[in-house]
Coordinates of N, CA and C in Angstrom, one line a residue:
M1 N -102.0 -140.4 33.1 CA -102.3 -140.1 31.7 C -101.5 -138.8 31.3
A2 N -100.9 -138.8 30.2 CA -100.1 -137.7 29.7 C -101.0 -136.5 29.3
M3 N -100.5 -135.3 29.6 CA -101.3 -134.1 29.2 C -100.7 -133.6 27.9
V4 N -101.5 -133.6 26.9 CA -101.0 -133.1 25.6 C -101.7 -131.9 25.2
P5 N -101.0 -130.7 24.9 CA -101.7 -129.5 24.5 C -102.3 -129.7 23.1
P6 N -103.4 -129.0 22.9 CA -104.1 -129.2 21.6 C -103.1 -128.7 20.4
L7 N -103.3 -129.3 19.3 CA -102.5 -128.9 18.1 C -102.9 -127.5 17.7
G8 N -101.9 -126.8 17.2 CA -102.2 -125.4 16.7 C -101.7 -124.4 17.8
Y9 N -101.3 -124.8 18.9 CA -100.7 -123.9 19.9 C -99.4 -123.3 19.5
S10 N -99.1 -122.1 19.7 CA -97.8 -121.5 19.4 C -96.9 -121.9 20.6
P11 N -95.6 -121.8 20.4 CA -94.6 -122.2 21.4 C -94.9 -121.4 22.7
E12 N -95.2 -120.1 22.6 CA -95.5 -119.4 23.8 C -96.7 -119.9 24.6
E13 N -97.7 -120.3 23.8 CA -98.9 -120.9 24.5 C -98.6 -122.2 25.1
V14 N -97.8 -123.0 24.5 CA -97.4 -124.3 25.1 C -96.6 -124.1 26.4
R15 N -95.6 -123.1 26.4 CA -94.9 -122.8 27.6 C -95.8 -122.3 28.7
E16 N -96.8 -121.5 28.4 CA -97.7 -121.0 29.4 C -98.6 -122.2 29.9
H17 N -98.9 -123.1 29.0 CA -99.7 -124.3 29.4 C -99.0 -125.2 30.3
L18 N -97.6 -125.3 30.1 CA -96.8 -126.2 31.0 C -96.3 -125.6 32.2
L19 N -96.4 -124.3 32.4 CA -95.9 -123.5 33.5 C -96.4 -124.1 34.9
P20 N -97.6 -124.4 35.1 CA -98.0 -124.9 36.4 C -97.5 -126.3 36.7
L21 N -97.1 -127.0 35.6 CA -96.6 -128.4 35.8 C -95.1 -128.5 36.1
R22 N -94.4 -127.4 35.9 CA -92.9 -127.4 35.9 C -92.5 -127.7 37.3
N23 N -91.3 -128.4 37.4 CA -90.7 -128.7 38.7 C -89.8 -127.6 39.1
D24 N -89.4 -127.5 40.4 CA -88.7 -126.4 40.9 C -87.2 -126.7 40.9
F25 N -86.6 -127.0 39.7 CA -85.2 -127.1 39.6 C -84.7 -126.6 38.2
S26 N -83.5 -126.2 38.2 CA -82.9 -125.7 36.9 C -81.7 -126.6 36.5
V27 N -81.4 -126.6 35.2 CA -80.3 -127.4 34.7 C -79.3 -126.4 34.2
A28 N -78.0 -126.6 34.6 CA -76.9 -125.8 34.1 C -76.0 -126.6 33.3
I29 N -75.6 -126.1 32.1 CA -74.7 -126.7 31.2 C -73.5 -125.8 31.1
W30 N -72.3 -126.3 31.6 CA -71.1 -125.5 31.6 C -70.0 -126.1 30.7
N31 N -69.5 -125.2 29.8 CA -68.4 -125.6 29.0 C -68.5 -126.9 28.3
C32 N -69.7 -127.1 27.7 CA -69.9 -128.3 26.9 C -69.3 -128.1 25.5
Q33 N -68.5 -129.0 25.1 CA -67.8 -128.9 23.8 C -68.6 -129.6 22.6
N34 N -69.6 -130.3 23.0 CA -70.3 -131.1 21.9 C -71.7 -130.5 21.8
P35 N -72.0 -129.8 20.7 CA -73.4 -129.2 20.5 C -74.5 -130.2 20.5
F36 N -74.2 -131.5 20.1 CA -75.2 -132.5 20.1 C -75.6 -132.9 21.5
S37 N -74.6 -132.9 22.4 CA -74.9 -133.2 23.8 C -75.8 -132.2 24.4
I38 N -75.6 -130.9 24.1 CA -76.4 -129.9 24.6 C -77.9 -130.1 24.2
G39 N -78.0 -130.5 22.9 CA -79.4 -130.8 22.4 C -80.0 -131.9 23.2
G40 N -79.2 -132.9 23.5 CA -79.8 -134.1 24.3 C -80.1 -133.7 25.7
I41 N -79.3 -132.8 26.3 CA -79.6 -132.3 27.7 C -80.9 -131.5 27.6
I42 N -81.1 -130.7 26.6 CA -82.4 -129.9 26.5 C -83.6 -130.8 26.4
R43 N -83.5 -131.9 25.6 CA -84.6 -132.9 25.5 C -84.9 -133.5 26.8
V44 N -83.9 -133.9 27.6 CA -84.1 -134.6 28.9 C -84.7 -133.6 29.9
A45 N -84.1 -132.4 29.9 CA -84.7 -131.3 30.8 C -86.1 -131.1 30.5
H46 N -86.5 -131.1 29.2 CA -87.9 -130.9 28.9 C -88.8 -132.1 29.4
S47 N -88.2 -133.3 29.3 CA -89.0 -134.4 29.7 C -89.3 -134.4 31.2
F48 N -88.4 -133.8 32.0 CA -88.6 -133.7 33.4 C -89.2 -132.3 33.8
L49 N -89.5 -131.5 32.8 CA -90.2 -130.2 33.0 C -89.4 -129.3 34.0
A50 N -88.1 -129.1 33.6 CA -87.2 -128.2 34.4 C -87.7 -126.8 34.3
R51 N -87.5 -126.0 35.3 CA -87.9 -124.6 35.3 C -87.2 -123.8 34.3
E52 N -85.9 -124.0 34.2 CA -85.1 -123.3 33.2 C -83.8 -124.1 32.9
I53 N -83.2 -123.8 31.7 CA -81.9 -124.4 31.3 C -80.9 -123.3 31.1
V54 N -79.8 -123.3 31.9 CA -78.8 -122.3 31.8 C -77.6 -122.8 31.1
I55 N -77.3 -122.2 30.0 CA -76.1 -122.6 29.2 C -75.0 -121.6 29.5
I56 N -73.9 -122.0 30.2 CA -72.8 -121.2 30.6 C -71.7 -121.3 29.5
G57 N -71.3 -120.2 29.0 CA -70.3 -120.2 28.0 C -70.9 -119.9 26.6
D58 N -70.1 -119.9 25.6 CA -70.5 -119.6 24.2 C -70.7 -120.8 23.3
A59 N -70.8 -121.9 23.9 CA -71.0 -123.2 23.1 C -72.3 -123.1 22.4
P60 N -72.3 -123.4 21.1 CA -73.6 -123.5 20.3 C -74.3 -124.8 20.6
Y61 N -75.6 -124.8 20.3 CA -76.3 -126.1 20.3 C -77.0 -126.2 19.0
Y62 N -77.2 -127.5 18.6 CA -77.9 -127.7 17.3 C -79.4 -127.9 17.6
E63 N -80.2 -127.1 17.0 CA -81.7 -127.1 17.2 C -82.2 -128.5 16.8
K64 N -81.6 -129.1 15.8 CA -82.0 -130.5 15.4 C -81.8 -131.5 16.5
A65 N -80.7 -131.3 17.2 CA -80.4 -132.3 18.3 C -81.4 -132.1 19.4
S66 N -81.9 -131.0 19.6 CA -82.9 -130.8 20.7 C -84.3 -131.2 20.2
M67 N -84.5 -131.6 19.0 CA -85.7 -132.1 18.4 C -86.9 -131.1 18.6
G68 N -86.6 -129.8 18.6 CA -87.6 -128.8 18.7 C -88.0 -128.4 20.2
M69 N -87.4 -129.1 21.1 CA -87.8 -128.9 22.5 C -87.3 -127.5 23.0
H70 N -86.3 -127.0 22.4 CA -85.8 -125.7 22.8 C -86.9 -124.6 22.7
K71 N -87.8 -124.8 21.8 CA -88.9 -123.8 21.6 C -89.8 -123.7 22.9
Y72 N -89.9 -124.8 23.6 CA -90.8 -124.9 24.7 C -90.2 -124.7 26.1
E73 N -88.9 -124.5 26.1 CA -88.1 -124.3 27.3 C -87.6 -122.9 27.5
H74 N -87.4 -122.5 28.7 CA -86.8 -121.2 29.0 C -85.3 -121.4 29.1
L75 N -84.6 -120.9 28.0 CA -83.2 -121.1 27.9 C -82.5 -119.7 28.3
V76 N -81.5 -119.8 29.1 CA -80.8 -118.6 29.6 C -79.3 -118.9 29.2
T77 N -78.7 -117.9 28.5 CA -77.3 -118.0 28.1 C -76.5 -117.0 28.9
V78 N -75.4 -117.5 29.5 CA -74.6 -116.7 30.3 C -73.2 -116.8 29.7
E79 N -72.5 -115.7 29.6 CA -71.1 -115.7 29.1 C -70.1 -116.4 29.9

């Protein structure tokens, strides 16, 4: 059965609620030229409850493409 946090939680509270469920792996995105692809990768990483998502480079991502999942993930940007 899926665990759904109660409505009305802030993104920080949702992240805290999901922390014990997170898996011990990170996702790195390097030199991605398509901002929509980065949004898709963020969604998939959220589905698998990745520990963090590392975006290497200065490529932007569209928040719409990540469907709001970027709010609940730990995103790290590296130059």
